[in-house]
JSON list of C-alpha atoms in Angstrom, two decimals:
[
{"chain": "A", "resi": 54, "resn": "UNK", "atom": "CA", "xyz": [-13.43, 11.29, -12.85]},
{"chain": "A", "resi": 55, "resn": "UNK", "atom": "CA", "xyz": [-12.83, 12.77, -9.39]},
{"chain": "A", "resi": 56, "resn": "UNK", "atom": "CA", "xyz": [-15.10, 14.20, -6.72]},
{"chain": "A", "resi": 57, "resn": "UNK", "atom": "CA", "xyz": [-15.25, 17.98, -6.52]},
{"chain": "A", "resi": 58, "resn": "UNK", "atom": "CA", "xyz": [-13.22, 19.52, -3.72]},
{"chain": "A", "resi": 59, "resn": "UNK", "atom": "CA", "xyz": [-15.29, 21.56, -1.31]},
{"chain": "A", "resi": 60, "resn": "UNK", "atom": "CA", "xyz": [-13.75, 24.53, 0.55]},
{"chain": "A", "resi": 61, "resn": "UNK", "atom": "CA", "xyz": [-11.93, 23.46, 3.70]},
{"chain": "A", "resi": 62, "resn": "UNK", "atom": "CA", "xyz": [-9.55, 25.88, 5.38]},
{"chain": "A", "resi": 63, "resn": "UNK", "atom": "CA", "xyz": [-8.00, 23.11, 7.51]},
{"chain": "A", "resi": 64, "resn": "UNK", "atom": "CA", "xyz": [-5.95, 21.65, 4.65]},
{"chain": "A", "resi": 65, "resn": "UNK", "atom": "CA", "xyz": [-4.27, 23.25, 1.63]},
{"chain": "A", "resi": 66, "resn": "UNK", "atom": "CA", "xyz": [-6.04, 22.52, -1.65]},
{"chain": "A", "resi": 67, "resn": "UNK", "atom": "CA", "xyz": [-2.87, 21.25, -3.35]},
{"chain": "A", "resi": 68, "resn": "UNK", "atom": "CA", "xyz": [-2.37, 18.68, -0.60]},
{"chain": "A", "resi": 69, "resn": "UNK", "atom": "CA", "xyz": [-5.94, 17.43, -0.97]},
{"chain": "A", "resi": 70, "resn": "UNK", "atom": "CA", "xyz": [-5.53, 17.23, -4.75]},
{"chain": "A", "resi": 71, "resn": "UNK", "atom": "CA", "xyz": [-2.32, 15.25, -4.30]},
{"chain": "A", "resi": 72, "resn": "UNK", "atom": "CA", "xyz": [-4.03, 12.84, -1.92]},
{"chain": "A", "resi": 73, "resn": "UNK", "atom": "CA", "xyz": [-7.04, 12.32, -4.22]},
{"chain": "A", "resi": 74, "resn": "UNK", "atom": "CA", "xyz": [-4.89, 11.82, -7.31]},
{"chain": "A", "resi": 75, "resn": "UNK", "atom": "CA", "xyz": [-2.53, 9.48, -5.47]},
{"chain": "A", "resi": 76, "resn": "UNK", "atom": "CA", "xyz": [-5.50, 7.37, -4.39]},
{"chain": "A", "resi": 77, "resn": "UNK", "atom": "CA", "xyz": [-6.88, 7.31, -7.94]},
{"chain": "A", "resi": 78, "resn": "UNK", "atom": "CA", "xyz": [-3.51, 6.15, -9.30]},
{"chain": "A", "resi": 79, "resn": "UNK", "atom": "CA", "xyz": [-2.91, 3.56, -6.58]},
{"chain": "A", "resi": 80, "resn": "UNK", "atom": "CA", "xyz": [-6.38, 2.05, -7.01]},
{"chain": "A", "resi": 81, "resn": "UNK", "atom": "CA", "xyz": [-5.97, 1.90, -10.80]},
{"chain": "A", "resi": 82, "resn": "UNK", "atom": "CA", "xyz": [-8.73, 4.41, -11.56]},
{"chain": "A", "resi": 83, "resn": "UNK", "atom": "CA", "xyz": [-5.93, 6.10, -13.48]},
{"chain": "A", "resi": 84, "resn": "UNK", "atom": "CA", "xyz": [-4.09, 3.30, -15.23]},
{"chain": "A", "resi": 85, "resn": "UNK", "atom": "CA", "xyz": [-0.33, 3.05, -15.82]},
{"chain": "A", "resi": 86, "resn": "UNK", "atom": "CA", "xyz": [0.56, 4.89, -19.01]},
{"chain": "A", "resi": 87, "resn": "UNK", "atom": "CA", "xyz": [-2.61, 7.02, -18.97]},
{"chain": "A", "resi": 88, "resn": "UNK", "atom": "CA", "xyz": [-2.19, 10.74, -19.78]},
{"chain": "A", "resi": 89, "resn": "UNK", "atom": "CA", "xyz": [-3.41, 13.26, -17.20]},
{"chain": "A", "resi": 90, "resn": "UNK", "atom": "CA", "xyz": [-4.63, 16.69, -18.22]},
{"chain": "A", "resi": 91, "resn": "UNK", "atom": "CA", "xyz": [-4.03, 19.52, -15.79]},
{"chain": "A", "resi": 92, "resn": "UNK", "atom": "CA", "xyz": [-7.01, 21.41, -17.21]},
{"chain": "A", "resi": 93, "resn": "UNK", "atom": "CA", "xyz": [-9.36, 18.40, -17.08]},
{"chain": "A", "resi": 94, "resn": "UNK", "atom": "CA", "xyz": [-8.41, 17.49, -13.53]},
{"chain": "A", "resi": 95, "resn": "UNK", "atom": "CA", "xyz": [-8.91, 21.09, -12.40]},
{"chain": "A", "resi": 96, "resn": "UNK", "atom": "CA", "xyz": [-12.31, 21.22, -14.09]},
{"chain": "A", "resi": 97, "resn": "UNK", "atom": "CA", "xyz": [-13.36, 17.90, -12.57]},
{"chain": "A", "resi": 98, "resn": "UNK", "atom": "CA", "xyz": [-12.40, 19.06, -9.08]},
{"chain": "A", "resi": 99, "resn": "UNK", "atom": "CA", "xyz": [-13.87, 22.53, -9.53]},
{"chain": "A", "resi": 100, "resn": "UNK", "atom": "CA", "xyz": [-10.62, 24.34, -8.73]},
{"chain": "A", "resi": 101, "resn": "UNK", "atom": "CA", "xyz": [-7.95, 26.40, -10.47]},
{"chain": "A", "resi": 102, "resn": "UNK", "atom": "CA", "xyz": [-5.05, 24.79, -12.28]},
{"chain": "A", "resi": 103, "resn": "UNK", "atom": "CA", "xyz": [-2.33, 25.98, -9.85]},
{"chain": "A", "resi": 104, "resn": "UNK", "atom": "CA", "xyz": [-2.99, 23.43, -7.05]},
{"chain": "A", "resi": 105, "resn": "UNK", "atom": "CA", "xyz": [-3.27, 20.69, -9.69]},
{"chain": "A", "resi": 106, "resn": "UNK", "atom": "CA", "xyz": [0.11, 21.73, -11.07]},
{"chain": "A", "resi": 107, "resn": "UNK", "atom": "CA", "xyz": [1.59, 21.57, -7.55]},
{"chain": "A", "resi": 108, "resn": "UNK", "atom": "CA", "xyz": [0.04, 18.15, -6.99]},
{"chain": "A", "resi": 109, "resn": "UNK", "atom": "CA", "xyz": [1.47, 16.87, -10.28]},
{"chain": "A", "resi": 110, "resn": "UNK", "atom": "CA", "xyz": [4.95, 17.93, -9.14]},
{"chain": "A", "resi": 111, "resn": "UNK", "atom": "CA", "xyz": [4.55, 16.07, -5.83]},
{"chain": "A", "resi": 112, "resn": "UNK", "atom": "CA", "xyz": [3.24, 13.00, -7.66]},
{"chain": "A", "resi": 113, "resn": "UNK", "atom": "CA", "xyz": [6.30, 13.16, -9.90]},
{"chain": "A", "resi": 114, "resn": "UNK", "atom": "CA", "xyz": [8.55, 13.29, -6.84]},
{"chain": "A", "resi": 115, "resn": "UNK", "atom": "CA", "xyz": [6.68, 10.25, -5.47]},
{"chain": "A", "resi": 116, "resn": "UNK", "atom": "CA", "xyz": [7.39, 8.38, -8.70]},
{"chain": "A", "resi": 117, "resn": "UNK", "atom": "CA", "xyz": [3.76, 8.07, -9.75]},
{"chain": "A", "resi": 118, "resn": "UNK", "atom": "CA", "xyz": [3.64, 10.44, -12.73]},
{"chain": "A", "resi": 119, "resn": "UNK", "atom": "CA", "xyz": [6.08, 11.58, -15.37]},
{"chain": "A", "resi": 120, "resn": "UNK", "atom": "CA", "xyz": [5.96, 15.23, -16.46]},
{"chain": "A", "resi": 121, "resn": "UNK", "atom": "CA", "xyz": [7.30, 15.51, -20.00]},
{"chain": "A", "resi": 122, "resn": "UNK", "atom": "CA", "xyz": [7.78, 19.04, -21.37]},
{"chain": "A", "resi": 123, "resn": "UNK", "atom": "CA", "xyz": [5.81, 19.67, -24.55]},
{"chain": "A", "resi": 124, "resn": "UNK", "atom": "CA", "xyz": [4.27, 16.20, -24.31]},
{"chain": "A", "resi": 125, "resn": "UNK", "atom": "CA", "xyz": [2.17, 16.15, -21.15]},
{"chain": "A", "resi": 126, "resn": "UNK", "atom": "CA", "xyz": [1.87, 14.30, -17.84]},
{"chain": "A", "resi": 127, "resn": "UNK", "atom": "CA", "xyz": [1.49, 10.53, -17.72]},
{"chain": "A", "resi": 128, "resn": "UNK", "atom": "CA", "xyz": [0.87, 7.97, -14.99]},
{"chain": "A", "resi": 129, "resn": "UNK", "atom": "CA", "xyz": [4.08, 5.96, -14.81]},
{"chain": "A", "resi": 130, "resn": "UNK", "atom": "CA", "xyz": [3.99, 2.24, -15.30]},
{"chain": "A", "resi": 131, "resn": "UNK", "atom": "CA", "xyz": [4.65, -0.01, -12.33]},
{"chain": "A", "resi": 132, "resn": "UNK", "atom": "CA", "xyz": [8.33, -0.59, -11.74]},
{"chain": "A", "resi": 133, "resn": "UNK", "atom": "CA", "xyz": [9.09, -4.06, -10.40]},
{"chain": "A", "resi": 134, "resn": "UNK", "atom": "CA", "xyz": [12.48, -2.82, -9.20]},
{"chain": "A", "resi": 135, "resn": "UNK", "atom": "CA", "xyz": [10.89, 0.04, -7.26]},
{"chain": "A", "resi": 136, "resn": "UNK", "atom": "CA", "xyz": [8.32, -2.34, -5.79]},
{"chain": "A", "resi": 137, "resn": "UNK", "atom": "CA", "xyz": [11.13, -4.59, -4.53]},
{"chain": "A", "resi": 138, "resn": "UNK", "atom": "CA", "xyz": [13.10, -1.60, -3.21]},
{"chain": "A", "resi": 139, "resn": "UNK", "atom": "CA", "xyz": [10.04, -0.30, -1.36]},
{"chain": "A", "resi": 140, "resn": "UNK", "atom": "CA", "xyz": [9.29, -3.76, 0.02]},
{"chain": "A", "resi": 141, "resn": "UNK", "atom": "CA", "xyz": [12.83, -3.98, 1.37]},
{"chain": "A", "resi": 142, "resn": "UNK", "atom": "CA", "xyz": [12.45, -0.67, 3.22]},
{"chain": "A", "resi": 143, "resn": "UNK", "atom": "CA", "xyz": [8.94, -1.37, 4.46]},
{"chain": "A", "resi": 144, "resn": "UNK", "atom": "CA", "xyz": [9.87, -4.82, 5.73]},
{"chain": "A", "resi": 145, "resn": "UNK", "atom": "CA", "xyz": [12.83, -3.46, 7.69]},
{"chain": "A", "resi": 146, "resn": "UNK", "atom": "CA", "xyz": [10.63, -0.83, 9.34]},
{"chain": "A", "resi": 147, "resn": "UNK", "atom": "CA", "xyz": [7.67, -3.08, 10.09]},
{"chain": "A", "resi": 148, "resn": "UNK", "atom": "CA", "xyz": [9.76, -5.89, 11.53]},
{"chain": "A", "resi": 149, "resn": "UNK", "atom": "CA", "xyz": [11.22, -3.45, 14.04]},
{"chain": "A", "resi": 150, "resn": "UNK", "atom": "CA", "xyz": [7.78, -1.99, 14.79]},
{"chain": "A", "resi": 151, "resn": "UNK", "atom": "CA", "xyz": [6.13, -5.37, 15.38]},
{"chain": "A", "resi": 152, "resn": "UNK", "atom": "CA", "xyz": [8.89, -6.44, 17.78]},
{"chain": "A", "resi": 153, "resn": "UNK", "atom": "CA", "xyz": [8.27, -3.27, 19.74]},
{"chain": "A", "resi": 154, "resn": "UNK", "atom": "CA", "xyz": [4.52, -3.84, 19.60]},
{"chain": "A", "resi": 155, "resn": "UNK", "atom": "CA", "xyz": [4.84, -7.37, 20.96]},
{"chain": "A", "resi": 156, "resn": "UNK", "atom": "CA", "xyz": [6.47, -5.91, 24.04]},
{"chain": "A", "resi": 157, "resn": "UNK", "atom": "CA", "xyz": [4.65, -2.60, 24.49]},
{"chain": "A", "resi": 158, "resn": "UNK", "atom": "CA", "xyz": [1.26, -2.55, 22.75]},
{"chain": "A", "resi": 159, "resn": "UNK", "atom": "CA", "xyz": [-1.53, -1.93, 25.25]},
{"chain": "A", "resi": 160, "resn": "UNK", "atom": "CA", "xyz": [-4.44, -4.28, 25.88]},
{"chain": "A", "resi": 161, "resn": "UNK", "atom": "CA", "xyz": [-6.81, -1.62, 24.50]},
{"chain": "A", "resi": 162, "resn": "UNK", "atom": "CA", "xyz": [-4.80, -1.35, 21.28]},
{"chain": "A", "resi": 163, "resn": "UNK", "atom": "CA", "xyz": [-4.81, -5.14, 20.92]},
{"chain": "A", "resi": 164, "resn": "UNK", "atom": "CA", "xyz": [-8.60, -5.11, 21.28]},
{"chain": "A", "resi": 165, "resn": "UNK", "atom": "CA", "xyz": [-8.73, -2.52, 18.51]},
{"chain": "A", "resi": 166, "resn": "UNK", "atom": "CA", "xyz": [-6.67, -4.81, 16.28]},
{"chain": "A", "resi": 167, "resn": "UNK", "atom": "CA", "xyz": [-9.13, -7.64, 16.93]},
{"chain": "A", "resi": 168, "resn": "UNK", "atom": "CA", "xyz": [-11.90, -5.25, 15.87]},
{"chain": "A", "resi": 169, "resn": "UNK", "atom": "CA", "xyz": [-10.08, -4.50, 12.62]},
{"chain": "A", "resi": 170, "resn": "UNK", "atom": "CA", "xyz": [-9.64, -8.22, 12.02]},
{"chain": "A", "resi": 171, "resn": "UNK", "atom": "CA", "xyz": [-13.38, -8.76, 12.47]},
{"chain": "A", "resi": 172, "resn": "UNK", "atom": "CA", "xyz": [-14.07, -6.04, 9.87]},
{"chain": "A", "resi": 173, "resn": "UNK", "atom": "CA", "xyz": [-11.53, -7.65, 7.50]},
{"chain": "A", "resi": 174, "resn": "UNK", "atom": "CA", "xyz": [-13.35, -10.98, 7.62]},
{"chain": "A", "resi": 175, "resn": "UNK", "atom": "CA", "xyz": [-16.64, -9.28, 6.72]},
{"chain": "A", "resi": 176, "resn": "UNK", "atom": "CA", "xyz": [-15.02, -7.22, 3.94]},
{"chain": "A", "resi": 177, "resn": "UNK", "atom": "CA", "xyz": [-13.38, -10.32, 2.45]},
{"chain": "A", "resi": 178, "resn": "UNK", "atom": "CA", "xyz": [-16.87, -11.60, 1.66]},
{"chain": "A", "resi": 179, "resn": "UNK", "atom": "CA", "xyz": [-18.82, -8.42, 1.02]},
{"chain": "A", "resi": 180, "resn": "UNK", "atom": "CA", "xyz": [-16.39, -5.80, -0.31]},
{"chain": "A", "resi": 181, "resn": "UNK", "atom": "CA", "xyz": [-12.78, -6.73, -1.21]},
{"chain": "A", "resi": 182, "resn": "UNK", "atom": "CA", "xyz": [-11.96, -3.07, -2.01]},
{"chain": "A", "resi": 183, "resn": "UNK", "atom": "CA", "xyz": [-12.61, -2.09, 1.61]},
{"chain": "A", "resi": 184, "resn": "UNK", "atom": "CA", "xyz": [-10.37, -4.94, 2.74]},
{"chain": "A", "resi": 185, "resn": "UNK", "atom": "CA", "xyz": [-7.31, -3.14, 1.39]},
{"chain": "A", "resi": 186, "resn": "UNK", "atom": "CA", "xyz": [-8.13, -0.05, 3.45]},
{"chain": "A", "resi": 187, "resn": "UNK", "atom": "CA", "xyz": [-8.55, -2.28, 6.50]},
{"chain": "A", "resi": 188, "resn": "UNK", "atom": "CA", "xyz": [-5.25, -3.99, 5.71]},
{"chain": "A", "resi": 189, "resn": "UNK", "atom": "CA", "xyz": [-3.56, -0.61, 5.90]},
{"chain": "A", "resi": 190, "resn": "UNK", "atom": "CA", "xyz": [-5.48, 0.27, 9.07]},
{"chain": "A", "resi": 191, "resn": "UNK", "atom": "CA", "xyz": [-4.11, -2.90, 10.69]},
{"chain": "A", "resi": 192, "resn": "UNK", "atom": "CA", "xyz": [-0.49, -2.01, 10.00]},
{"chain": "A", "resi": 193, "resn": "UNK", "atom": "CA", "xyz": [-0.96, 1.67, 10.81]},
{"chain": "A", "resi": 194, "resn": "UNK", "atom": "CA", "xyz": [-2.62, 0.85, 14.15]},
{"chain": "A", "resi": 195, "resn": "UNK", "atom": "CA", "xyz": [0.32, -1.32, 15.20]},
{"chain": "A", "resi": 196, "resn": "UNK", "atom": "CA", "xyz": [2.81, 1.46, 14.43]},
{"chain": "A", "resi": 197, "resn": "UNK", "atom": "CA", "xyz": [0.84, 4.30, 15.98]},
{"chain": "A", "resi": 198, "resn": "UNK", "atom": "CA", "xyz": [-0.07, 2.13, 18.96]},
{"chain": "A", "resi": 199, "resn": "UNK", "atom": "CA", "xyz": [3.58, 2.10, 20.06]},
{"chain": "A", "resi": 200, "resn": "UNK", "atom": "CA", "xyz": [4.33, 5.71, 19.17]},
{"chain": "A", "resi": 201, "resn": "UNK", "atom": "CA", "xyz": [6.07, 4.99, 15.85]},
{"chain": "A", "resi": 202, "resn": "UNK", "atom": "CA", "xyz": [4.40, 7.82, 13.91]},
{"chain": "A", "resi": 203, "resn": "UNK", "atom": "CA", "xyz": [7.57, 8.73, 12.05]},
{"chain": "A", "resi": 204, "resn": "UNK", "atom": "CA", "xyz": [8.21, 5.11, 11.10]},
{"chain": "A", "resi": 205, "resn": "UNK", "atom": "CA", "xyz": [4.72, 4.93, 9.63]},
{"chain": "A", "resi": 206, "resn": "UNK", "atom": "CA", "xyz": [5.30, 8.14, 7.66]},
{"chain": "A", "resi": 207, "resn": "UNK", "atom": "CA", "xyz": [8.41, 6.52, 6.17]},
{"chain": "A", "resi": 208, "resn": "UNK", "atom": "CA", "xyz": [6.31, 3.51, 5.18]},
{"chain": "A", "resi": 209, "resn": "UNK", "atom": "CA", "xyz": [3.63, 5.73, 3.61]},
{"chain": "A", "resi": 210, "resn": "UNK", "atom": "CA", "xyz": [6.19, 7.66, 1.60]},
{"chain": "A", "resi": 211, "resn": "UNK", "atom": "CA", "xyz": [7.79, 4.52, 0.15]},
{"chain": "A", "resi": 212, "resn": "UNK", "atom": "CA", "xyz": [4.88, 2.21, -0.55]},
{"chain": "A", "resi": 213, "resn": "UNK", "atom": "CA", "xyz": [3.02, 3.87, -3.45]},
{"chain": "A", "resi": 214, "resn": "UNK", "atom": "CA", "xyz": [4.36, 1.38, -6.00]},
{"chain": "A", "resi": 215, "resn": "UNK", "atom": "CA", "xyz": [3.62, -1.50, -3.63]},
{"chain": "A", "resi": 216, "resn": "UNK", "atom": "CA", "xyz": [0.06, -0.29, -3.16]},
{"chain": "A", "resi": 217, "resn": "UNK", "atom": "CA", "xyz": [-0.62, -0.44, -6.89]},
{"chain": "A", "resi": 218, "resn": "UNK", "atom": "CA", "xyz": [0.48, -4.07, -6.97]},
{"chain": "A", "resi": 219, "resn": "UNK", "atom": "CA", "xyz": [-1.69, -4.80, -3.92]},
{"chain": "A", "resi": 220, "resn": "UNK", "atom": "CA", "xyz": [-4.77, -3.29, -5.55]},
{"chain": "A", "resi": 221, "resn": "UNK", "atom": "CA", "xyz": [-4.04, -5.22, -8.73]},
{"chain": "A", "resi": 222, "resn": "UNK", "atom": "CA", "xyz": [-3.43, -8.54, -6.97]},
{"chain": "A", "resi": 223, "resn": "UNK", "atom": "CA", "xyz": [-6.65, -8.81, -4.95]},
{"chain": "A", "resi": 224, "resn": "UNK", "atom": "CA", "xyz": [-9.28, -8.86, -7.73]},
{"chain": "A", "resi": 225, "resn": "UNK", "atom": "CA", "xyz": [-7.01, -11.07, -9.84]},
{"chain": "A", "resi": 226, "resn": "UNK", "atom": "CA", "xyz": [-6.64, -13.58, -6.98]},
{"chain": "A", "resi": 227, "resn": "UNK", "atom": "CA", "xyz": [-2.86, -13.36, -7.22]},
{"chain": "A", "resi": 228, "resn": "UNK", "atom": "CA", "xyz": [-2.96, -12.95, -3.45]},
{"chain": "A", "resi": 229, "resn": "UNK", "atom": "CA", "xyz": [-6.04, -14.60, -1.88]},
{"chain": "A", "resi": 230, "resn": "UNK", "atom": "CA", "xyz": [-7.59, -12.44, 0.84]},
{"chain": "A", "resi": 231, "resn": "UNK", "atom": "CA", "xyz": [-7.96, -15.42, 3.14]},
{"chain": "A", "resi": 232, "resn": "UNK", "atom": "CA", "xyz": [-4.20, -15.89, 3.09]},
{"chain": "A", "resi": 233, "resn": "UNK", "atom": "CA", "xyz": [-3.66, -12.27, 4.11]},
{"chain": "A", "resi": 234, "resn": "UNK", "atom": "CA", "xyz": [-6.21, -12.55, 6.91]},
{"chain": "A", "resi": 235, "resn": "UNK", "atom": "CA", "xyz": [-4.49, -15.68, 8.21]},
{"chain": "A", "resi": 236, "resn": "UNK", "atom": "CA", "xyz": [-1.17, -13.86, 8.19]},
{"chain": "A", "resi": 237, "resn": "UNK", "atom": "CA", "xyz": [-2.68, -10.92, 10.08]},
{"chain": "A", "resi": 238, "resn": "UNK", "atom": "CA", "xyz": [-4.04, -13.33, 12.67]},
{"chain": "A", "resi": 239, "resn": "UNK", "atom": "CA", "xyz": [-0.59, -14.84, 13.09]},
{"chain": "A", "resi": 240, "resn": "UNK", "atom": "CA", "xyz": [0.94, -11.38, 13.59]},
{"chain": "A", "resi": 241, "resn": "UNK", "atom": "CA", "xyz": [-1.71, -10.47, 16.15]},
{"chain": "A", "resi": 242, "resn": "UNK", "atom": "CA", "xyz": [-1.27, -13.76, 17.99]},
{"chain": "A", "resi": 243, "resn": "UNK", "atom": "CA", "xyz": [2.46, -13.09, 18.25]},
{"chain": "A", "resi": 244, "resn": "UNK", "atom": "CA", "xyz": [1.84, -9.61, 19.63]},
{"chain": "A", "resi": 245, "resn": "UNK", "atom": "CA", "xyz": [-0.77, -10.82, 22.09]},
{"chain": "A", "resi": 246, "resn": "UNK", "atom": "CA", "xyz": [1.50, -13.61, 23.28]},
{"chain": "A", "resi": 247, "resn": "UNK", "atom": "CA", "xyz": [4.23, -11.00, 23.93]},
{"chain": "A", "resi": 248, "resn": "UNK", "atom": "CA", "xyz": [6.57, -13.06, 21.77]},
{"chain": "A", "resi": 249, "resn": "UNK", "atom": "CA", "xyz": [8.75, -10.77, 19.59]},
{"chain": "A", "resi": 250, "resn": "UNK", "atom": "CA", "xyz": [10.30, -13.64, 17.61]},
{"chain": "A", "resi": 251, "resn": "UNK", "atom": "CA", "xyz": [6.94, -15.10, 16.59]},
{"chain": "A", "resi": 252, "resn": "UNK", "atom": "CA", "xyz": [5.49, -11.67, 15.78]},
{"chain": "A", "resi": 253, "resn": "UNK", "atom": "CA", "xyz": [8.51, -10.82, 13.65]},
{"chain": "A", "resi": 254, "resn": "UNK", "atom": "CA", "xyz": [8.44, -14.17, 11.82]},
{"chain": "A", "resi": 255, "resn": "UNK", "atom": "CA", "xyz": [4.75, -13.73, 11.02]},
{"chain": "A", "resi": 256, "resn": "UNK", "atom": "CA", "xyz": [5.34, -10.17, 9.78]},
{"chain": "A", "resi": 257, "resn": "UNK", "atom": "CA", "xyz": [8.29, -11.31, 7.63]},
{"chain": "A", "resi": 258, "resn": "UNK", "atom": "CA", "xyz": [6.09, -13.93, 5.99]},
{"chain": "A", "resi": 259, "resn": "UNK", "atom": "CA", "xyz": [3.38, -11.33, 5.39]},
{"chain": "A", "resi": 260, "resn": "UNK", "atom": "CA", "xyz": [5.76, -8.73, 3.98]},
{"chain": "A", "resi": 261, "resn": "UNK", "atom": "CA", "xyz": [7.16, -11.25, 1.51]},
{"chain": "A", "resi": 262, "resn": "UNK", "atom": "CA", "xyz": [3.74, -11.96, 0.04]},
{"chain": "A", "resi": 263, "resn": "UNK", "atom": "CA", "xyz": [3.92, -9.19, -2.53]},
{"chain": "A", "resi": 264, "resn": "UNK", "atom": "CA", "xyz": [7.16, -10.61, -3.97]},
{"chain": "A", "resi": 265, "resn": "UNK", "atom": "CA", "xyz": [5.38, -13.91, -4.48]},
{"chain": "A", "resi": 266, "resn": "UNK", "atom": "CA", "xyz": [2.58, -12.38, -6.55]},
{"chain": "A", "resi": 267, "resn": "UNK", "atom": "CA", "xyz": [4.68, -9.81, -8.45]},
{"chain": "A", "resi": 268, "resn": "UNK", "atom": "CA", "xyz": [6.22, -12.06, -11.16]},
{"chain": "A", "resi": 269, "resn": "UNK", "atom": "CA", "xyz": [2.82, -13.55, -12.02]},
{"chain": "A", "resi": 270, "resn": "UNK", "atom": "CA", "xyz": [1.18, -10.12, -12.30]},
{"chain": "A", "resi": 271, "resn": "UNK", "atom": "CA", "xyz": [4.01, -8.90, -14.54]},
{"chain": "A", "resi": 272, "resn": "UNK", "atom": "CA", "xyz": [3.41, -11.79, -16.92]},
{"chain": "A", "resi": 273, "resn": "UNK", "atom": "CA", "xyz": [-0.35, -11.36, -16.95]},
{"chain": "A", "resi": 274, "resn": "UNK", "atom": "CA", "xyz": [-0.34, -7.56, -17.33]},
{"chain": "A", "resi": 275, "resn": "UNK", "atom": "CA", "xyz": [2.83, -6.63, -19.23]},
{"chain": "A", "resi": 276, "resn": "UNK", "atom": "CA", "xyz": [1.25, -3.39, -20.46]},
{"chain": "A", "resi": 277, "resn": "UNK", "atom": "CA", "xyz": [0.98, -2.10, -16.87]},
{"chain": "A", "resi": 278, "resn": "UNK", "atom": "CA", "xyz": [4.64, -2.70, -15.97]},
{"chain": "A", "resi": 279, "resn": "UNK", "atom": "CA", "xyz": [7.81, -0.87, -16.89]},
{"chain": "A", "resi": 280, "resn": "UNK", "atom": "CA", "xyz": [10.54, -2.92, -18.50]},
{"chain": "A", "resi": 281, "resn": "UNK", "atom": "CA", "xyz": [13.21, -1.59, -16.12]},
{"chain": "A", "resi": 282, "resn": "UNK", "atom": "CA", "xyz": [13.93, -5.03, -14.83]},
{"chain": "A", "resi": 283, "resn": "UNK", "atom": "CA", "xyz": [11.59, -7.91, -14.24]},
{"chain": "A", "resi": 284, "resn": "UNK", "atom": "CA", "xyz": [10.84, -9.23, -10.79]},
{"chain": "A", "resi": 285, "resn": "UNK", "atom": "CA", "xyz": [12.60, -12.50, -9.92]},
{"chain": "A", "resi": 286, "resn": "UNK", "atom": "CA", "xyz": [10.50, -15.54, -10.54]},
{"chain": "A", "resi": 287, "resn": "UNK", "atom": "CA", "xyz": [9.55, -17.81, -7.68]},
{"chain": "A", "resi": 288, "resn": "UNK", "atom": "CA", "xyz": [12.48, -19.81, -6.43]},
{"chain": "A", "resi": 289, "resn": "UNK", "atom": "CA", "xyz": [15.09, -17.14, -7.16]},
{"chain": "A", "resi": 290, "resn": "UNK", "atom": "CA", "xyz": [17.16, -15.83, -4.28]},
{"chain": "A", "resi": 291, "resn": "UNK", "atom": "CA", "xyz": [15.62, -12.33, -4.31]},
{"chain": "A", "resi": 292, "resn": "UNK", "atom": "CA", "xyz": [12.45, -13.66, -2.72]},
{"chain": "A", "resi": 293, "resn": "UNK", "atom": "CA", "xyz": [12.89, -13.81, 1.05]},
{"chain": "A", "resi": 294, "resn": "UNK", "atom": "CA", "xyz": [12.72, -17.23, 2.61]},
{"chain": "A", "resi": 295, "resn": "UNK", "atom": "CA", "xyz": [9.54, -17.88, 4.49]},
{"chain": "A", "resi": 296, "resn": "UNK", "atom": "CA", "xyz": [10.03, -18.58, 8.15]},
{"chain": "A", "resi": 297, "resn": "UNK", "atom": "CA", "xyz": [7.65, -21.28, 9.44]},
{"chain": "A", "resi": 298, "resn": "UNK", "atom": "CA", "xyz": [5.25, -19.78, 11.95]},
{"chain": "A", "resi": 299, "resn": "UNK", "atom": "CA", "xyz": [2.76, -21.77, 13.92]},
{"chain": "A", "resi": 300, "resn": "UNK", "atom": "CA", "xyz": [-0.75, -20.44, 14.23]},
{"chain": "A", "resi": 301, "resn": "UNK", "atom": "CA", "xyz": [-0.71, -21.26, 17.93]},
{"chain": "A", "resi": 302, "resn": "UNK", "atom": "CA", "xyz": [1.32, -18.72, 19.90]}
]
């Protein structure tokens, strides 16, 4: 189920358990609605139950599990409303970050982004799962490259529900990888051209992608989604307008 946790004094066990469980939930190894046993998780990881209990509490605070007294702990279903709320916050942060990056990101950091893009193109063909890690590396590198560590922490804390949709959309072709790579290239071109407006427009288009795939995924996998309010279908006003962005910047 999960890899055993080896002793490591540099990080508290509960934090490592939280990180491993969060990753398992986000990547759908633990499916929405699935029960989680404190005892089984502890046994699988080779640790006591106390850090698992602490991790469950943090996962509950993050909106990924529901702890029900006398009934157990369950992975929560994906909430379309929470996905849209998180997308709203993430978009606001990343638009500001990419404008800053288009003015301040160093030549060395831009070269690093080109390196990530090269890895993304290889992963798109050979290992789509790795692509999603590289997608995150791309966004994280932009933020950290201009000293926006706190902004990235805000993004990380709000995007758990979004990440589950991202991991669901790739293998189902709801969001073709080639489209995401093209959008990344457009963002990078805007940054490299030192053009904040083009970089922001490209990022806005990219950030809206998840809202395009969400209604289709809800229809195809109704058992994975909460019925707290369906995502707007394509064409409704809740989906941000796409700003035309040329690939030549």
